mmCIF file of C-alpha atoms in Angstrom:
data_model
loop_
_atom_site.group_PDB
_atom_site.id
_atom_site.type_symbol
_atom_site.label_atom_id
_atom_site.label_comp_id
_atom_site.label_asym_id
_atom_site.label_seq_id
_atom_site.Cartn_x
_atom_site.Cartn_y
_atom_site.Cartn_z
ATOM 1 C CA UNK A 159 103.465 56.244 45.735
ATOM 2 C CA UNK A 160 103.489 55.313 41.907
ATOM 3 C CA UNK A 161 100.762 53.549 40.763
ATOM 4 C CA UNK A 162 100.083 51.146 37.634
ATOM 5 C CA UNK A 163 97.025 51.129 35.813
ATOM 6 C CA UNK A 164 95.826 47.924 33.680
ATOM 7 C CA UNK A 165 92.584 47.315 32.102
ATOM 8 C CA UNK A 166 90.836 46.221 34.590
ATOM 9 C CA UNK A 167 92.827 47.430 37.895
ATOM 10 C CA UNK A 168 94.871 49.492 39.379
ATOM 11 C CA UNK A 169 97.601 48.423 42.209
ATOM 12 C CA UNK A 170 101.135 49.695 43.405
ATOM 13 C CA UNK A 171 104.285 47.917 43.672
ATOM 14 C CA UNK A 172 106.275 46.526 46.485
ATOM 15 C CA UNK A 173 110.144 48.038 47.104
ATOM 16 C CA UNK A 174 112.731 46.556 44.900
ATOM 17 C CA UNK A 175 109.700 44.871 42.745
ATOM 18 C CA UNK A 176 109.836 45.052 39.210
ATOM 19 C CA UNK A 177 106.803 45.399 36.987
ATOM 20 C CA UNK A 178 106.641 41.892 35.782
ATOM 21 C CA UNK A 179 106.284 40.667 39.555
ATOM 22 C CA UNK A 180 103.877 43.220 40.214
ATOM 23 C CA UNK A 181 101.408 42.027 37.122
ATOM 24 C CA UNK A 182 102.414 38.701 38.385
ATOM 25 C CA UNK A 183 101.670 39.498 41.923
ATOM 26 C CA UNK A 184 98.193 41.102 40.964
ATOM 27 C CA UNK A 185 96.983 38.149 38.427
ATOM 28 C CA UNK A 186 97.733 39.753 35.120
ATOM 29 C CA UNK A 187 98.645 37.564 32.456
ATOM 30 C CA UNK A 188 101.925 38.058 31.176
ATOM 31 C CA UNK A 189 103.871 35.822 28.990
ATOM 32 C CA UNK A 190 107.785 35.710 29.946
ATOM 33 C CA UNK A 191 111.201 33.633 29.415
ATOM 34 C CA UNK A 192 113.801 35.418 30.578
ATOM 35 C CA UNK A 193 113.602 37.968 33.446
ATOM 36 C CA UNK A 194 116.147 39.598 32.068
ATOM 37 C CA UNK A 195 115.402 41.432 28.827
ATOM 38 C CA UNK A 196 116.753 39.189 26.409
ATOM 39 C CA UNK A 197 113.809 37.661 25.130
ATOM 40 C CA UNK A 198 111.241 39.713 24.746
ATOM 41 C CA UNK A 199 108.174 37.572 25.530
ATOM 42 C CA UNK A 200 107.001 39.828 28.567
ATOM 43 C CA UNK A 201 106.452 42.913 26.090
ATOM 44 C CA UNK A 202 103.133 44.910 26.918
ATOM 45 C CA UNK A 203 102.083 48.519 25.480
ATOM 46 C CA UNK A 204 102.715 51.345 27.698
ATOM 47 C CA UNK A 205 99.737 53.352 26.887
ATOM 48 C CA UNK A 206 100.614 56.237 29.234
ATOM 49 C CA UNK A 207 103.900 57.050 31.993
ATOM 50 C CA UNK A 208 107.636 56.544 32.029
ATOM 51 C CA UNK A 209 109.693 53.437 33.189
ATOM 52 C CA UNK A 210 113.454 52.972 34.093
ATOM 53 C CA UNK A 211 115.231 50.144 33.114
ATOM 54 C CA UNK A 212 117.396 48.468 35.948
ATOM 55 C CA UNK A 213 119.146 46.734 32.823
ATOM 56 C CA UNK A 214 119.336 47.577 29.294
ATOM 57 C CA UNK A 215 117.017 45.662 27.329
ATOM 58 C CA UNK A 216 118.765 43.371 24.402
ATOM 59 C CA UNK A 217 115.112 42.559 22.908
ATOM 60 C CA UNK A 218 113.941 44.416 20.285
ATOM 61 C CA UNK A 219 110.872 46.986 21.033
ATOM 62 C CA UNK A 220 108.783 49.230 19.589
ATOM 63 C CA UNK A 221 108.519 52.892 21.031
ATOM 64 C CA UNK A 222 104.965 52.127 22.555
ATOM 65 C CA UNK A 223 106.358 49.011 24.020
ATOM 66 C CA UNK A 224 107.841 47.690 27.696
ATOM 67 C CA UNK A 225 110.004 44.983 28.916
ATOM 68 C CA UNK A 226 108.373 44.811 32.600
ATOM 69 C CA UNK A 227 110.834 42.063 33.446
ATOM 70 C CA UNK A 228 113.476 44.338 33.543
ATOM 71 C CA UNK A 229 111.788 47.427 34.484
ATOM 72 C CA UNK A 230 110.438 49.850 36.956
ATOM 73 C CA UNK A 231 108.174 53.000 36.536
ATOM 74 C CA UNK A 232 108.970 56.566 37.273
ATOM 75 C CA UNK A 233 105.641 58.235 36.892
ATOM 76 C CA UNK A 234 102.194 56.770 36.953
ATOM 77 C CA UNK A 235 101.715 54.463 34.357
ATOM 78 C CA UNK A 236 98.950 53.207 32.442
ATOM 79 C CA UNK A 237 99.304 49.269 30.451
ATOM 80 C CA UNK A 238 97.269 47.505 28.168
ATOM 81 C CA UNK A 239 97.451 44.234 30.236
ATOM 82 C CA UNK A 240 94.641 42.497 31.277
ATOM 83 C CA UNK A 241 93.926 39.931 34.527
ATOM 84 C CA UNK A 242 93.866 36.208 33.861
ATOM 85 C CA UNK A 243 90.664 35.025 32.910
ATOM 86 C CA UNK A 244 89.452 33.918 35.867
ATOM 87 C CA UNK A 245 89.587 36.752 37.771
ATOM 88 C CA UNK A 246 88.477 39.263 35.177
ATOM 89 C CA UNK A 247 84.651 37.144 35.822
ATOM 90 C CA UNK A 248 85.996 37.828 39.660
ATOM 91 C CA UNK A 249 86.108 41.934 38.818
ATOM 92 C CA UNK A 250 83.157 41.969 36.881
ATOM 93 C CA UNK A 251 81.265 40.683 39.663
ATOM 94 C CA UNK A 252 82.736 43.201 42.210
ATOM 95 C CA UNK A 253 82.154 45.966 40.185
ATOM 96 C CA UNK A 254 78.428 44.655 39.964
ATOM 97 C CA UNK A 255 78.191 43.811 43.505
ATOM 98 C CA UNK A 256 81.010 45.986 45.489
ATOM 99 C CA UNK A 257 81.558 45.668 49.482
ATOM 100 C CA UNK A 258 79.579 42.840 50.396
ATOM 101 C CA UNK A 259 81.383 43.546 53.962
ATOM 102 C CA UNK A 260 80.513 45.790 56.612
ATOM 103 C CA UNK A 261 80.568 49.326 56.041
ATOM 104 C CA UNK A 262 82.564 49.969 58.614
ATOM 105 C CA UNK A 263 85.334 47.342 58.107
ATOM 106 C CA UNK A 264 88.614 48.506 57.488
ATOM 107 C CA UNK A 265 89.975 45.906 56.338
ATOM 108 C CA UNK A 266 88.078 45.578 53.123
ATOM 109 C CA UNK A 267 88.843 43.328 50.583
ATOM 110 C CA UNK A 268 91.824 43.923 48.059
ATOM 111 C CA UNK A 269 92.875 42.605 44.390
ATOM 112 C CA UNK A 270 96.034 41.315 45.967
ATOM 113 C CA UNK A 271 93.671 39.414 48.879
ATOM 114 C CA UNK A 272 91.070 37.712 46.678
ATOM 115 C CA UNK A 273 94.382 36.125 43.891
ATOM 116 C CA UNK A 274 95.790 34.758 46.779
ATOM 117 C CA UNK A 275 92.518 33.550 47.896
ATOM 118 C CA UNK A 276 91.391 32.028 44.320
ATOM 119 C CA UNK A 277 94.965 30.505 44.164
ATOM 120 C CA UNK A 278 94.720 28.499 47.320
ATOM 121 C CA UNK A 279 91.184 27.165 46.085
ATOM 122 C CA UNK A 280 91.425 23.718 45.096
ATOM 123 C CA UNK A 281 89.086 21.958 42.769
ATOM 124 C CA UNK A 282 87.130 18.998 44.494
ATOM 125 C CA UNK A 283 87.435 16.165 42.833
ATOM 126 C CA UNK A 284 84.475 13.792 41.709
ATOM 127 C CA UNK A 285 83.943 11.479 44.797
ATOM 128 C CA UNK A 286 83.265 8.369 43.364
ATOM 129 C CA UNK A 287 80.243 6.072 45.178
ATOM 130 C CA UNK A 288 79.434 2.054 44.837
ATOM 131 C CA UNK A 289 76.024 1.774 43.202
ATOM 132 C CA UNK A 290 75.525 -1.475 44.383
ATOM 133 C CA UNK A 291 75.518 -0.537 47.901
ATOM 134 C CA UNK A 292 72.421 -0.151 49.513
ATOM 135 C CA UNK A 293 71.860 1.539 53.405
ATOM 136 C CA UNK A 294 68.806 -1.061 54.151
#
């Protein structure tokens, strides 16, 4: 199975996935417009692997760089693409404190696992109290 390497992780995609859903899919940050290779807004630097394009890119590139909208890889490939924000704090503290589950688990823990997880979290909002209420 291919893999693709970012900055901070490493993950494989899905059948029939391109490489902007699988960044997408794994929390990197990737700008895009299109999905098509028109605009070139999804552009990352392949630092290291091949990649096939399922349609010919009209956006201009540079010979270090990748439409991932409209491509998939054929080797190994290594990005410069980085996670969102708040889950690069989330990998920093893994690689600080890795496992925190039973040793022999499994199932442990995956990148894919712990986006979906921080995307379901929902903020709690302020709940807001009378102050001239008293309980006696």
């Amino acid at each position: 199975m291919i893999s693709v390497r970012s900055q901070h992780t490493r993950f494989s995609l899905i059948p029939h996935e391109t490489l902007l859903e699988g960044l997408e899919r794994t929390g990197h940050e990737v700008e895009y417009q299109c999905r098509g290779g028109y605009c070139g807004a999804c552009r990352v630097r392949l630092l290291d692997g091949e990649v096939e394009y399922l349609e010919q890119p009209l956006a201009f590139i540079a010979s270090d760089e990748i439409l991932p909208c409209c491509c998939v890889p054929k080797s190994d490939i290594r990005l410069d693409c980085e996670l969102r924000p708040e889950l690069q704090v989330f990998q920093a503290q893994e690689e600080l404190f890795p496992a925190q589950g039973s040793l022999f688990d499994d199932d442990l823990p995956t990148l894919d696992s712990r986006v979906k997880k921080l995307a379901r979290r929902r903020i709690p909002r302020p709940v807001s109290t009378a102050s001239n209420l008293s309980l006696f």
